[in-house]
Every structure is written in structure tokens, then in C-alpha cells.
Amino acid sequence: MIASPLPSTEDKPRRHEGGADIVRIGGVQFTWPGRNPFTLAIDGFSLAKGERLLLIGPSGSGKSTFLSLLAGIAKPDAGKIDVLGCDIARLDGAARDRFRAEHYGIIFQMFNLLPYASVIDNVLLPLSFSPSRKKRAEARGGGRTEAARLLGNLGIEPSLIESGSAASLSVGQQQRVAAARALIGSPEIVIADEPTSSLDRNRQQAFLDLLFAEVEAAGATLIMVSHDESLAGRFSRVADLAEIAQASRGGR
Ligand SMILES: Nc1ncnc2c1ncn2[C@@H]1O[C@H](COP(=O)(O)OP(=O)(O)OP(=O)(O)O)[C@@H](O)[C@H]1O
């Protein structure tokens, strides 16, 4: 069920059941270089801890660009992107990479698994880059135990966990492995860029059931992009990117 109406940029930051803001963006400008440059401007946006935001909008409207800014993959030309009290717009590339590894689990559109690595090694990868996620996984019995638990909960057969390589998996299985990799070590923010686009309706719903259960168990905040507005009822908030950001093309 959608908790409340879609916000305008003038709205006060929305809070989710008392959760404090985990993200606050203000005055952001970002332009992709090129002959017909695409610019995204975000006057103000905030996200409360524990929210599950579904981000919708037409193809090419800038949803992935928005996620890249939110995750510190792209650096804005101006403005503030405050995440967990840190303005990531002020960090250099290496510091943003470290921050992302510590605090974000990301399910990319193409999954980005290491094809020749085993399923479990793909899931364990983020722990090599994040001391705090490693610590949290260790507190739950160790990285391998936690990876196997997540993979099992996400419906990966035990026989595939140690021996299967990512390249040998179906698209649906790759997606589940990508979700386990995003969730291991309980990052505060989980970002999913159209993770269900290659699944049929039943598998889509089953995947979301598993994803939401794990996100909730970890107390994480979820931002998911999808073209499928019928998923809206499952999220605490739904926003069209056009309500959050102004997109423009060409010289400014
Ligand atoms: N790496 C890049 N380099 C240059 N321009 C880019 C890059 N990525 C995106 N763009 C520009 O930004 C625009 C918005 O792209 P973006 O991928 O953010 O949209 P989207 O809403 O996520 O689209 P889709 O729903 O099709 O994935 C593109 O049309 C393109 O012009």
C-alpha cells in the first residue's frame, strides 16, 4: 500500500514510521559530458531509514543517473549528497568507493557477477572491501555461513553454492546471487536497478518476497527502480523521477 501521496519538491522530508533521514540531497546539479549533454538537477530529496522507495519514470529519464549520484558512483558538479551524515559529494573517488562498499548493497541491472568465480565467492566479495560488513557477517557465524544462509533464503540450491560458477546460472539464479551479494553484512542502503525486469510475474513476486524479508531483517533502506508500476503496492513510497529531479538536454 502506498503510505501517502507523491511528494512535490516543496514537501517537507517524509519520515517512515519515525525513522530519521538516512539520505538528504540538496541543490545537486550533474551533467553527463557529450555533444548532447544530459543534466539532472535535484533541488531537494530525502529518504528516511527503513523506507522502501519505488522509483519509476520513462526510459532515459535519468533514474540510473540518480542512483549513481545517490551511491557516489557519479560525483555531482554542485550540491550536497548527505548519506548517514557524510556529504559524499565532497569525497574524492577512492573515498566514495570505500563509503559505497561499507554502506551500500547494489543489485545492478546486469548483475555484474564475476562469471568464473563460484557462487559463494561472488557473494563474499563485498566483505573484502568493507570492514564493517565483514564484522557484521562474522557476528552472525562468519562470512561463508552468512552467504550460505542468504543464498538458501533466496532459493539457491545448496549444490550450487560452493561448486557452481556464476556463468553457469540462469538469469533468475544470477539475480538471486546478486541480491545475496548486495545484502551480505547488512549494508544500511540497498539499491536495486530494475532487478526483476528479466523475470516472469510469479518469479518477480517471489523474488520481491525474499528481497523484502531480508531487507527488513537487516533494517535496511531500499531504493528500487522498476518500469512496472503494478509493484507499487509493495513499497512504502512511490516516486516518479520527474517529481524528484529536473532533467534537461543540450547546453545550459
Ligand atoms: N555513462 C554515461 N555517459 C554519458 N551519458 C550518459 C551515461 N549514462 C547515461 N547517460 C545519459 O543520461 C540519460 C539518462 O540515462 P539513465 O540511464 O540515467 O536513464 P534511465 O531512466 O535509467 O533509463 P532506463 O530506464 O532506460 O534504464 C541517457 O539518455 C544518456 O543521455
PDB file of C-alpha atoms and ligand atoms in Angstrom:
ATOM      1  CA  MET A   1       0.000   0.000   0.000  1.00  0.00           C
ATOM      2  CA  ILE A   2       1.288   3.445  -0.811  1.00  0.00           C
ATOM      3  CA  ALA A   3       1.657   5.203   2.540  1.00  0.00           C
ATOM      4  CA  SER A   4       0.861   8.711   1.363  1.00  0.00           C
ATOM      5  CA  PRO A   5       0.551  10.810  -1.806  1.00  0.00           C
ATOM      6  CA  LEU A   6       3.525  11.515  -4.038  1.00  0.00           C
ATOM      7  CA  PRO A   7       5.597  14.430  -2.733  1.00  0.00           C
ATOM      8  CA  SER A   8       6.324  17.658  -4.539  1.00  0.00           C
ATOM      9  CA  THR A   9       9.817  19.115  -4.236  1.00  0.00           C
ATOM     10  CA  GLU A  10       8.349  21.666  -1.802  1.00  0.00           C
ATOM     11  CA  ASP A  11       7.217  18.956   0.607  1.00  0.00           C
ATOM     12  CA  LYS A  12       8.973  18.599   3.903  1.00  0.00           C
ATOM     13  CA  PRO A  13      11.163  15.489   4.151  1.00  0.00           C
ATOM     14  CA  ARG A  14       8.912  12.497   4.620  1.00  0.00           C
ATOM     15  CA  ARG A  15       9.617  10.178   7.502  1.00  0.00           C
ATOM     16  CA  HIS A  16       8.864   6.499   7.638  1.00  0.00           C
ATOM     17  CA  GLU A  17       7.397   5.362  10.955  1.00  0.00           C
ATOM     18  CA  GLY A  18       9.642   7.646  12.945  1.00  0.00           C
ATOM     19  CA  GLY A  19      12.839   6.769  11.029  1.00  0.00           C
ATOM     20  CA  ALA A  20      15.441   9.524  10.804  1.00  0.00           C
ATOM     21  CA  ASP A  21      16.586  10.673   7.377  1.00  0.00           C
ATOM     22  CA  ILE A  22      19.344   8.481   6.037  1.00  0.00           C
ATOM     23  CA  VAL A  23      19.737  10.495   2.803  1.00  0.00           C
ATOM     24  CA  ARG A  24      19.408  14.251   2.270  1.00  0.00           C
ATOM     25  CA  ILE A  25      20.156  15.731  -1.131  1.00  0.00           C
ATOM     26  CA  GLY A  26      20.127  19.456  -1.824  1.00  0.00           C
ATOM     27  CA  GLY A  27      20.972  21.754  -4.743  1.00  0.00           C
ATOM     28  CA  VAL A  28      22.506  18.994  -6.846  1.00  0.00           C
ATOM     29  CA  GLN A  29      23.494  19.547 -10.474  1.00  0.00           C
ATOM     30  CA  PHE A  30      25.055  16.825 -12.573  1.00  0.00           C
ATOM     31  CA  THR A  31      25.807  16.739 -16.309  1.00  0.00           C
ATOM     32  CA  TRP A  32      26.985  13.750 -18.319  1.00  0.00           C
ATOM     33  CA  PRO A  33      29.560  15.008 -20.813  1.00  0.00           C
ATOM     34  CA  GLY A  34      28.958  14.660 -24.554  1.00  0.00           C
ATOM     35  CA  ARG A  35      27.679  16.501 -27.598  1.00  0.00           C
ATOM     36  CA  ASN A  36      24.094  16.470 -26.354  1.00  0.00           C
ATOM     37  CA  PRO A  37      24.726  16.537 -22.612  1.00  0.00           C
ATOM     38  CA  PHE A  38      22.108  15.240 -20.201  1.00  0.00           C
ATOM     39  CA  THR A  39      21.703  17.213 -16.981  1.00  0.00           C
ATOM     40  CA  LEU A  40      19.921  16.209 -13.801  1.00  0.00           C
ATOM     41  CA  ALA A  41      19.089  18.820 -11.146  1.00  0.00           C
ATOM     42  CA  ILE A  42      17.800  17.803  -7.722  1.00  0.00           C
ATOM     43  CA  ASP A  43      16.602  20.683  -5.550  1.00  0.00           C
ATOM     44  CA  GLY A  44      15.768  18.599  -2.516  1.00  0.00           C
ATOM     45  CA  PHE A  45      15.221  14.942  -1.726  1.00  0.00           C
ATOM     46  CA  SER A  46      15.313  12.907   1.428  1.00  0.00           C
ATOM     47  CA  LEU A  47      14.851   9.308   2.401  1.00  0.00           C
ATOM     48  CA  ALA A  48      14.047   8.011   5.873  1.00  0.00           C
ATOM     49  CA  LYS A  49      15.638   4.956   7.432  1.00  0.00           C
ATOM     50  CA  GLY A  50      13.616   1.845   6.660  1.00  0.00           C
ATOM     51  CA  GLU A  51      11.763   3.306   3.684  1.00  0.00           C
ATOM     52  CA  ARG A  52      11.171   1.162   0.643  1.00  0.00           C
ATOM     53  CA  LEU A  53      11.105   3.548  -2.292  1.00  0.00           C
ATOM     54  CA  LEU A  54       9.986   2.511  -5.751  1.00  0.00           C
ATOM     55  CA  LEU A  55      11.407   4.884  -8.361  1.00  0.00           C
ATOM     56  CA  ILE A  56       9.577   4.987 -11.663  1.00  0.00           C
ATOM     57  CA  GLY A  57       9.856   7.037 -14.857  1.00  0.00           C
ATOM     58  CA  PRO A  58      10.247   6.624 -18.606  1.00  0.00           C
ATOM     59  CA  SER A  59      13.338   5.107 -20.169  1.00  0.00           C
ATOM     60  CA  GLY A  60      16.140   7.671 -20.449  1.00  0.00           C
ATOM     61  CA  SER A  61      14.594   9.985 -17.836  1.00  0.00           C
ATOM     62  CA  GLY A  62      17.653   9.666 -15.583  1.00  0.00           C
ATOM     63  CA  LYS A  63      16.737   7.022 -12.994  1.00  0.00           C
ATOM     64  CA  SER A  64      20.086   5.203 -13.229  1.00  0.00           C
ATOM     65  CA  THR A  65      21.882   8.552 -13.167  1.00  0.00           C
ATOM     66  CA  PHE A  66      20.018   9.413  -9.959  1.00  0.00           C
ATOM     67  CA  LEU A  67      21.029   6.079  -8.413  1.00  0.00           C
ATOM     68  CA  SER A  68      24.653   6.684  -9.493  1.00  0.00           C
ATOM     69  CA  LEU A  69      24.629  10.026  -7.676  1.00  0.00           C
ATOM     70  CA  LEU A  70      22.969   8.505  -4.623  1.00  0.00           C
ATOM     71  CA  ALA A  71      25.589   5.740  -4.495  1.00  0.00           C
ATOM     72  CA  GLY A  72      28.558   8.030  -5.136  1.00  0.00           C
ATOM     73  CA  ILE A  73      29.348   6.360  -8.454  1.00  0.00           C
ATOM     74  CA  ALA A  74      28.878   9.742 -10.166  1.00  0.00           C
ATOM     75  CA  LYS A  75      30.047  12.953  -8.485  1.00  0.00           C
ATOM     76  CA  PRO A  76      27.778  15.990  -8.768  1.00  0.00           C
ATOM     77  CA  ASP A  77      29.063  19.264 -10.233  1.00  0.00           C
ATOM     78  CA  ALA A  78      27.332  21.123  -7.400  1.00  0.00           C
ATOM     79  CA  GLY A  79      25.271  20.423  -4.291  1.00  0.00           C
ATOM     80  CA  LYS A  80      25.175  18.165  -1.307  1.00  0.00           C
ATOM     81  CA  ILE A  81      24.504  14.420  -1.065  1.00  0.00           C
ATOM     82  CA  ASP A  82      24.375  13.683   2.622  1.00  0.00           C
ATOM     83  CA  VAL A  83      24.260   9.959   3.404  1.00  0.00           C
ATOM     84  CA  LEU A  84      24.374   8.744   7.016  1.00  0.00           C
ATOM     85  CA  GLY A  85      25.681  12.163   7.988  1.00  0.00           C
ATOM     86  CA  CYS A  86      28.500  12.252   5.404  1.00  0.00           C
ATOM     87  CA  ASP A  87      28.411  14.584   2.378  1.00  0.00           C
ATOM     88  CA  ILE A  88      29.659  12.132  -0.261  1.00  0.00           C
ATOM     89  CA  ALA A  89      29.757  14.929  -2.866  1.00  0.00           C
ATOM     90  CA  ARG A  90      32.832  16.256  -1.048  1.00  0.00           C
ATOM     91  CA  LEU A  91      34.720  12.944  -1.106  1.00  0.00           C
ATOM     92  CA  ASP A  92      37.254  12.011  -3.777  1.00  0.00           C
ATOM     93  CA  GLY A  93      36.714   8.912  -5.922  1.00  0.00           C
ATOM     94  CA  ALA A  94      38.627   6.491  -3.679  1.00  0.00           C
ATOM     95  CA  ALA A  95      36.833   7.690  -0.541  1.00  0.00           C
ATOM     96  CA  ARG A  96      33.453   7.403  -2.291  1.00  0.00           C
ATOM     97  CA  ASP A  97      34.348   3.834  -3.321  1.00  0.00           C
ATOM     98  CA  ARG A  98      35.168   2.967   0.302  1.00  0.00           C
ATOM     99  CA  PHE A  99      31.974   4.625   1.547  1.00  0.00           C
ATOM    100  CA  ARG A 100      29.907   2.750  -1.038  1.00  0.00           C
ATOM    101  CA  ALA A 101      31.480  -0.598  -0.117  1.00  0.00           C
ATOM    102  CA  GLU A 102      30.721  -0.029   3.581  1.00  0.00           C
ATOM    103  CA  HIS A 103      27.189   1.251   3.392  1.00  0.00           C
ATOM    104  CA  TYR A 104      25.520   0.141   0.141  1.00  0.00           C
ATOM    105  CA  GLY A 105      24.444  -3.137  -1.344  1.00  0.00           C
ATOM    106  CA  ILE A 106      23.757  -2.690  -5.038  1.00  0.00           C
ATOM    107  CA  ILE A 107      21.888  -5.015  -7.383  1.00  0.00           C
ATOM    108  CA  PHE A 108      22.877  -3.789 -10.830  1.00  0.00           C
ATOM    109  CA  GLN A 109      20.690  -4.143 -13.931  1.00  0.00           C
ATOM    110  CA  MET A 110      23.159  -6.626 -15.463  1.00  0.00           C
ATOM    111  CA  PHE A 111      24.005  -8.167 -12.040  1.00  0.00           C
ATOM    112  CA  ASN A 112      27.810  -7.671 -12.576  1.00  0.00           C
ATOM    113  CA  LEU A 113      28.761 -11.074 -11.155  1.00  0.00           C
ATOM    114  CA  LEU A 114      32.290 -12.432 -11.649  1.00  0.00           C
ATOM    115  CA  PRO A 115      31.497 -15.154 -14.219  1.00  0.00           C
ATOM    116  CA  TYR A 116      34.275 -17.631 -13.360  1.00  0.00           C
ATOM    117  CA  ALA A 117      34.105 -17.242  -9.589  1.00  0.00           C
ATOM    118  CA  SER A 118      31.932 -19.599  -7.553  1.00  0.00           C
ATOM    119  CA  VAL A 119      28.511 -18.521  -6.365  1.00  0.00           C
ATOM    120  CA  ILE A 120      29.689 -18.198  -2.760  1.00  0.00           C
ATOM    121  CA  ASP A 121      32.821 -16.217  -3.692  1.00  0.00           C
ATOM    122  CA  ASN A 122      30.667 -13.758  -5.611  1.00  0.00           C
ATOM    123  CA  VAL A 123      28.550 -13.246  -2.515  1.00  0.00           C
ATOM    124  CA  LEU A 124      31.581 -12.913  -0.211  1.00  0.00           C
ATOM    125  CA  LEU A 125      33.241 -10.279  -2.406  1.00  0.00           C
ATOM    126  CA  PRO A 126      31.849  -7.149  -0.679  1.00  0.00           C
ATOM    127  CA  LEU A 127      33.297  -8.325   2.653  1.00  0.00           C
ATOM    128  CA  SER A 128      36.824  -7.906   1.210  1.00  0.00           C
ATOM    129  CA  PHE A 129      36.157  -4.207   0.734  1.00  0.00           C
ATOM    130  CA  SER A 130      34.162  -3.454   3.866  1.00  0.00           C
ATOM    131  CA  PRO A 131      35.475  -3.993   7.407  1.00  0.00           C
ATOM    132  CA  SER A 132      32.121  -3.157   8.996  1.00  0.00           C
ATOM    133  CA  ARG A 133      30.125  -5.528   6.773  1.00  0.00           C
ATOM    134  CA  LYS A 134      32.743  -8.230   7.430  1.00  0.00           C
ATOM    135  CA  LYS A 135      32.393  -7.673  11.160  1.00  0.00           C
ATOM    136  CA  ARG A 136      28.611  -7.942  10.994  1.00  0.00           C
ATOM    137  CA  ALA A 137      28.820 -11.149   8.925  1.00  0.00           C
ATOM    138  CA  GLU A 138      31.334 -12.575  11.415  1.00  0.00           C
ATOM    139  CA  ALA A 139      28.967 -11.791  14.279  1.00  0.00           C
ATOM    140  CA  ARG A 140      26.390 -13.970  12.532  1.00  0.00           C
ATOM    141  CA  GLY A 141      28.628 -17.022  12.350  1.00  0.00           C
ATOM    142  CA  GLY A 142      31.110 -15.974   9.665  1.00  0.00           C
ATOM    143  CA  GLY A 143      31.029 -14.846   6.042  1.00  0.00           C
ATOM    144  CA  ARG A 144      30.564 -18.300   4.493  1.00  0.00           C
ATOM    145  CA  THR A 145      27.757 -19.222   6.879  1.00  0.00           C
ATOM    146  CA  GLU A 146      26.026 -15.902   6.271  1.00  0.00           C
ATOM    147  CA  ALA A 147      26.468 -16.172   2.491  1.00  0.00           C
ATOM    148  CA  ALA A 148      25.031 -19.703   2.508  1.00  0.00           C
ATOM    149  CA  ARG A 149      22.109 -18.571   4.681  1.00  0.00           C
ATOM    150  CA  LEU A 150      21.265 -15.686   2.351  1.00  0.00           C
ATOM    151  CA  LEU A 151      21.617 -17.831  -0.768  1.00  0.00           C
ATOM    152  CA  GLY A 152      19.444 -20.527   0.784  1.00  0.00           C
ATOM    153  CA  ASN A 153      16.785 -17.977   1.782  1.00  0.00           C
ATOM    154  CA  LEU A 154      16.869 -16.589  -1.746  1.00  0.00           C
ATOM    155  CA  GLY A 155      16.213 -20.039  -3.184  1.00  0.00           C
ATOM    156  CA  ILE A 156      19.654 -21.116  -4.461  1.00  0.00           C
ATOM    157  CA  GLU A 157      20.096 -24.882  -4.136  1.00  0.00           C
ATOM    158  CA  PRO A 158      22.878 -25.945  -1.740  1.00  0.00           C
ATOM    159  CA  SER A 159      24.655 -27.891  -4.525  1.00  0.00           C
ATOM    160  CA  LEU A 160      25.242 -24.653  -6.466  1.00  0.00           C
ATOM    161  CA  ILE A 161      26.540 -22.592  -3.563  1.00  0.00           C
ATOM    162  CA  GLU A 162      30.083 -23.962  -3.329  1.00  0.00           C
ATOM    163  CA  SER A 163      30.585 -25.519  -6.735  1.00  0.00           C
ATOM    164  CA  GLY A 164      28.545 -23.571  -9.257  1.00  0.00           C
ATOM    165  CA  SER A 165      30.204 -20.746 -11.180  1.00  0.00           C
ATOM    166  CA  ALA A 166      28.154 -17.614 -11.779  1.00  0.00           C
ATOM    167  CA  ALA A 167      28.428 -18.156 -15.541  1.00  0.00           C
ATOM    168  CA  SER A 168      26.547 -21.467 -15.269  1.00  0.00           C
ATOM    169  CA  LEU A 169      23.461 -19.910 -13.640  1.00  0.00           C
ATOM    170  CA  SER A 170      20.137 -18.980 -15.172  1.00  0.00           C
ATOM    171  CA  VAL A 171      19.203 -15.288 -15.233  1.00  0.00           C
ATOM    172  CA  GLY A 172      16.839 -15.790 -12.299  1.00  0.00           C
ATOM    173  CA  GLN A 173      19.566 -17.508 -10.282  1.00  0.00           C
ATOM    174  CA  GLN A 174      22.104 -14.782 -11.140  1.00  0.00           C
ATOM    175  CA  GLN A 175      19.638 -12.233  -9.879  1.00  0.00           C
ATOM    176  CA  ARG A 176      19.287 -14.056  -6.551  1.00  0.00           C
ATOM    177  CA  VAL A 177      23.058 -14.321  -6.191  1.00  0.00           C
ATOM    178  CA  ALA A 178      23.338 -10.591  -6.936  1.00  0.00           C
ATOM    179  CA  ALA A 179      20.747  -9.945  -4.227  1.00  0.00           C
ATOM    180  CA  ALA A 180      22.660 -12.090  -1.686  1.00  0.00           C
ATOM    181  CA  ARG A 181      25.844 -10.182  -2.565  1.00  0.00           C
ATOM    182  CA  ALA A 182      24.050  -6.876  -2.012  1.00  0.00           C
ATOM    183  CA  LEU A 183      22.644  -7.997   1.350  1.00  0.00           C
ATOM    184  CA  ILE A 184      25.666  -9.685   2.941  1.00  0.00           C
ATOM    185  CA  GLY A 185      26.961  -7.864   6.015  1.00  0.00           C
ATOM    186  CA  SER A 186      23.708  -5.874   6.260  1.00  0.00           C
ATOM    187  CA  PRO A 187      24.554  -2.594   4.470  1.00  0.00           C
ATOM    188  CA  GLU A 188      22.323   0.299   5.525  1.00  0.00           C
ATOM    189  CA  ILE A 189      21.166   1.090   1.973  1.00  0.00           C
ATOM    190  CA  VAL A 190      20.142  -1.394  -0.703  1.00  0.00           C
ATOM    191  CA  ILE A 191      19.829  -0.125  -4.268  1.00  0.00           C
ATOM    192  CA  ALA A 192      18.253  -2.265  -6.964  1.00  0.00           C
ATOM    193  CA  ASP A 193      18.165  -1.067 -10.584  1.00  0.00           C
ATOM    194  CA  GLU A 194      15.354  -2.942 -12.350  1.00  0.00           C
ATOM    195  CA  PRO A 195      16.225  -6.251 -10.692  1.00  0.00           C
ATOM    196  CA  THR A 196      13.049  -8.022 -11.796  1.00  0.00           C
ATOM    197  CA  SER A 197      12.920  -6.936 -15.439  1.00  0.00           C
ATOM    198  CA  SER A 198      14.013 -10.343 -16.767  1.00  0.00           C
ATOM    199  CA  LEU A 199      11.603 -12.399 -14.666  1.00  0.00           C
ATOM    200  CA  ASP A 200       8.074 -13.554 -15.268  1.00  0.00           C
ATOM    201  CA  ARG A 201       5.308 -12.351 -12.956  1.00  0.00           C
ATOM    202  CA  ASN A 202       5.406 -15.266 -10.487  1.00  0.00           C
ATOM    203  CA  ARG A 203       9.161 -15.224 -10.175  1.00  0.00           C
ATOM    204  CA  GLN A 204       9.092 -11.443  -9.808  1.00  0.00           C
ATOM    205  CA  GLN A 205       6.718 -11.640  -6.834  1.00  0.00           C
ATOM    206  CA  ALA A 206       8.682 -14.494  -5.234  1.00  0.00           C
ATOM    207  CA  PHE A 207      11.934 -12.580  -5.638  1.00  0.00           C
ATOM    208  CA  LEU A 208      10.444  -9.454  -4.062  1.00  0.00           C
ATOM    209  CA  ASP A 209       9.092 -11.500  -1.132  1.00  0.00           C
ATOM    210  CA  LEU A 210      12.610 -12.771  -0.435  1.00  0.00           C
ATOM    211  CA  LEU A 211      14.290  -9.423  -1.019  1.00  0.00           C
ATOM    212  CA  PHE A 212      11.876  -7.550   1.246  1.00  0.00           C
ATOM    213  CA  ALA A 213      12.187 -10.144   4.015  1.00  0.00           C
ATOM    214  CA  GLU A 214      15.974  -9.817   4.017  1.00  0.00           C
ATOM    215  CA  VAL A 215      15.911  -6.016   3.749  1.00  0.00           C
ATOM    216  CA  GLU A 216      13.545  -5.877   6.706  1.00  0.00           C
ATOM    217  CA  ALA A 217      15.584  -8.350   8.773  1.00  0.00           C
ATOM    218  CA  ALA A 218      18.678  -6.183   8.180  1.00  0.00           C
ATOM    219  CA  GLY A 219      16.784  -2.943   8.964  1.00  0.00           C
ATOM    220  CA  ALA A 220      17.974  -1.596   5.610  1.00  0.00           C
ATOM    221  CA  THR A 221      16.530   1.151   3.423  1.00  0.00           C
ATOM    222  CA  LEU A 222      15.603   0.076  -0.114  1.00  0.00           C
ATOM    223  CA  ILE A 223      15.525   2.073  -3.321  1.00  0.00           C
ATOM    224  CA  MET A 224      14.369   0.136  -6.333  1.00  0.00           C
ATOM    225  CA  VAL A 225      13.898   1.225  -9.927  1.00  0.00           C
ATOM    226  CA  SER A 226      11.272  -0.521 -11.995  1.00  0.00           C
ATOM    227  CA  HIS A 227       9.135   0.194 -15.033  1.00  0.00           C
ATOM    228  CA  ASP A 228       6.446  -1.995 -13.518  1.00  0.00           C
ATOM    229  CA  GLU A 229       4.074   0.292 -11.634  1.00  0.00           C
ATOM    230  CA  SER A 230       1.965  -2.678 -10.554  1.00  0.00           C
ATOM    231  CA  LEU A 231       4.636  -3.321  -7.911  1.00  0.00           C
ATOM    232  CA  ALA A 232       3.768  -0.005  -6.226  1.00  0.00           C
ATOM    233  CA  GLY A 233       1.570  -1.503  -3.516  1.00  0.00           C
ATOM    234  CA  ARG A 234       4.534  -3.351  -2.048  1.00  0.00           C
ATOM    235  CA  PHE A 235       6.519  -0.188  -1.338  1.00  0.00           C
ATOM    236  CA  SER A 236       6.176   2.400   1.422  1.00  0.00           C
ATOM    237  CA  ARG A 237       6.700   5.206  -1.088  1.00  0.00           C
ATOM    238  CA  VAL A 238       6.494   5.577  -4.853  1.00  0.00           C
ATOM    239  CA  ALA A 239       8.014   8.481  -6.745  1.00  0.00           C
ATOM    240  CA  ASP A 240       8.354   9.353 -10.392  1.00  0.00           C
ATOM    241  CA  LEU A 241      11.859  10.658 -11.004  1.00  0.00           C
ATOM    242  CA  ALA A 242      10.320  13.797 -12.565  1.00  0.00           C
ATOM    243  CA  GLU A 243       8.986  14.714  -9.101  1.00  0.00           C
ATOM    244  CA  ILE A 244      12.442  14.414  -7.563  1.00  0.00           C
ATOM    245  CA  ALA A 245      14.686  15.775 -10.302  1.00  0.00           C
ATOM    246  CA  GLN A 246      14.539  18.034 -13.337  1.00  0.00           C
ATOM    247  CA  ALA A 247      16.147  16.522 -16.430  1.00  0.00           C
ATOM    248  CA  SER A 248      17.321  18.566 -19.410  1.00  0.00           C
ATOM    249  CA  ARG A 249      19.340  18.051 -22.569  1.00  0.00           C
ATOM    250  CA  GLY A 250      21.789  20.163 -24.510  1.00  0.00           C
ATOM    251  CA  GLY A 251      23.830  23.166 -23.346  1.00  0.00           C
ATOM    252  CA  ARG A 252      22.580  25.071 -20.329  1.00  0.00           C
TER     253      ARG A 252
HETATM  254  N1  LIG B   1      27.772   6.890 -18.851  1.00  0.00           N
HETATM  255  C1  LIG B   1      27.131   7.865 -19.495  1.00  0.00           C
HETATM  256  N2  LIG B   1      27.787   8.756 -20.274  1.00  0.00           N
HETATM  257  C2  LIG B   1      27.133   9.762 -20.911  1.00  0.00           C
HETATM  258  N3  LIG B   1      25.805   9.933 -20.851  1.00  0.00           N
HETATM  259  C3  LIG B   1      25.096   9.065 -20.101  1.00  0.00           C
HETATM  260  C4  LIG B   1      25.711   7.995 -19.383  1.00  0.00           C
HETATM  261  N4  LIG B   1      24.742   7.317 -18.722  1.00  0.00           N
HETATM  262  C5  LIG B   1      23.585   7.932 -19.004  1.00  0.00           C
HETATM  263  N5  LIG B   1      23.791   8.979 -19.829  1.00  0.00           N
HETATM  264  C6  LIG B   1      22.776   9.920 -20.329  1.00  0.00           C
HETATM  265  O1  LIG B   1      21.794  10.075 -19.323  1.00  0.00           O
HETATM  266  C7  LIG B   1      20.486   9.853 -19.879  1.00  0.00           C
HETATM  267  C8  LIG B   1      19.637   9.193 -18.821  1.00  0.00           C
HETATM  268  O2  LIG B   1      20.093   7.857 -18.678  1.00  0.00           O
HETATM  269  P1  LIG B   1      19.704   6.919 -17.466  1.00  0.00           P
HETATM  270  O3  LIG B   1      20.362   5.599 -17.719  1.00  0.00           O
HETATM  271  O4  LIG B   1      20.002   7.622 -16.198  1.00  0.00           O
HETATM  272  O5  LIG B   1      18.116   6.808 -17.657  1.00  0.00           O
HETATM  273  P2  LIG B   1      17.099   5.727 -17.086  1.00  0.00           P
HETATM  274  O6  LIG B   1      15.873   6.475 -16.694  1.00  0.00           O
HETATM  275  O7  LIG B   1      17.771   4.916 -16.034  1.00  0.00           O
HETATM  276  O8  LIG B   1      16.832   4.836 -18.355  1.00  0.00           O
HETATM  277  P3  LIG B   1      16.382   3.298 -18.463  1.00  0.00           P
HETATM  278  O9  LIG B   1      15.031   3.214 -17.796  1.00  0.00           O
HETATM  279  O10 LIG B   1      16.295   3.063 -19.940  1.00  0.00           O
HETATM  280  O11 LIG B   1      17.431   2.466 -17.782  1.00  0.00           O
HETATM  281  C9  LIG B   1      20.731   8.986 -21.125  1.00  0.00           C
HETATM  282  O12 LIG B   1      19.778   9.244 -22.097  1.00  0.00           O
HETATM  283  C10 LIG B   1      22.085   9.407 -21.577  1.00  0.00           C
HETATM  284  O13 LIG B   1      21.966  10.500 -22.457  1.00  0.00           O
END
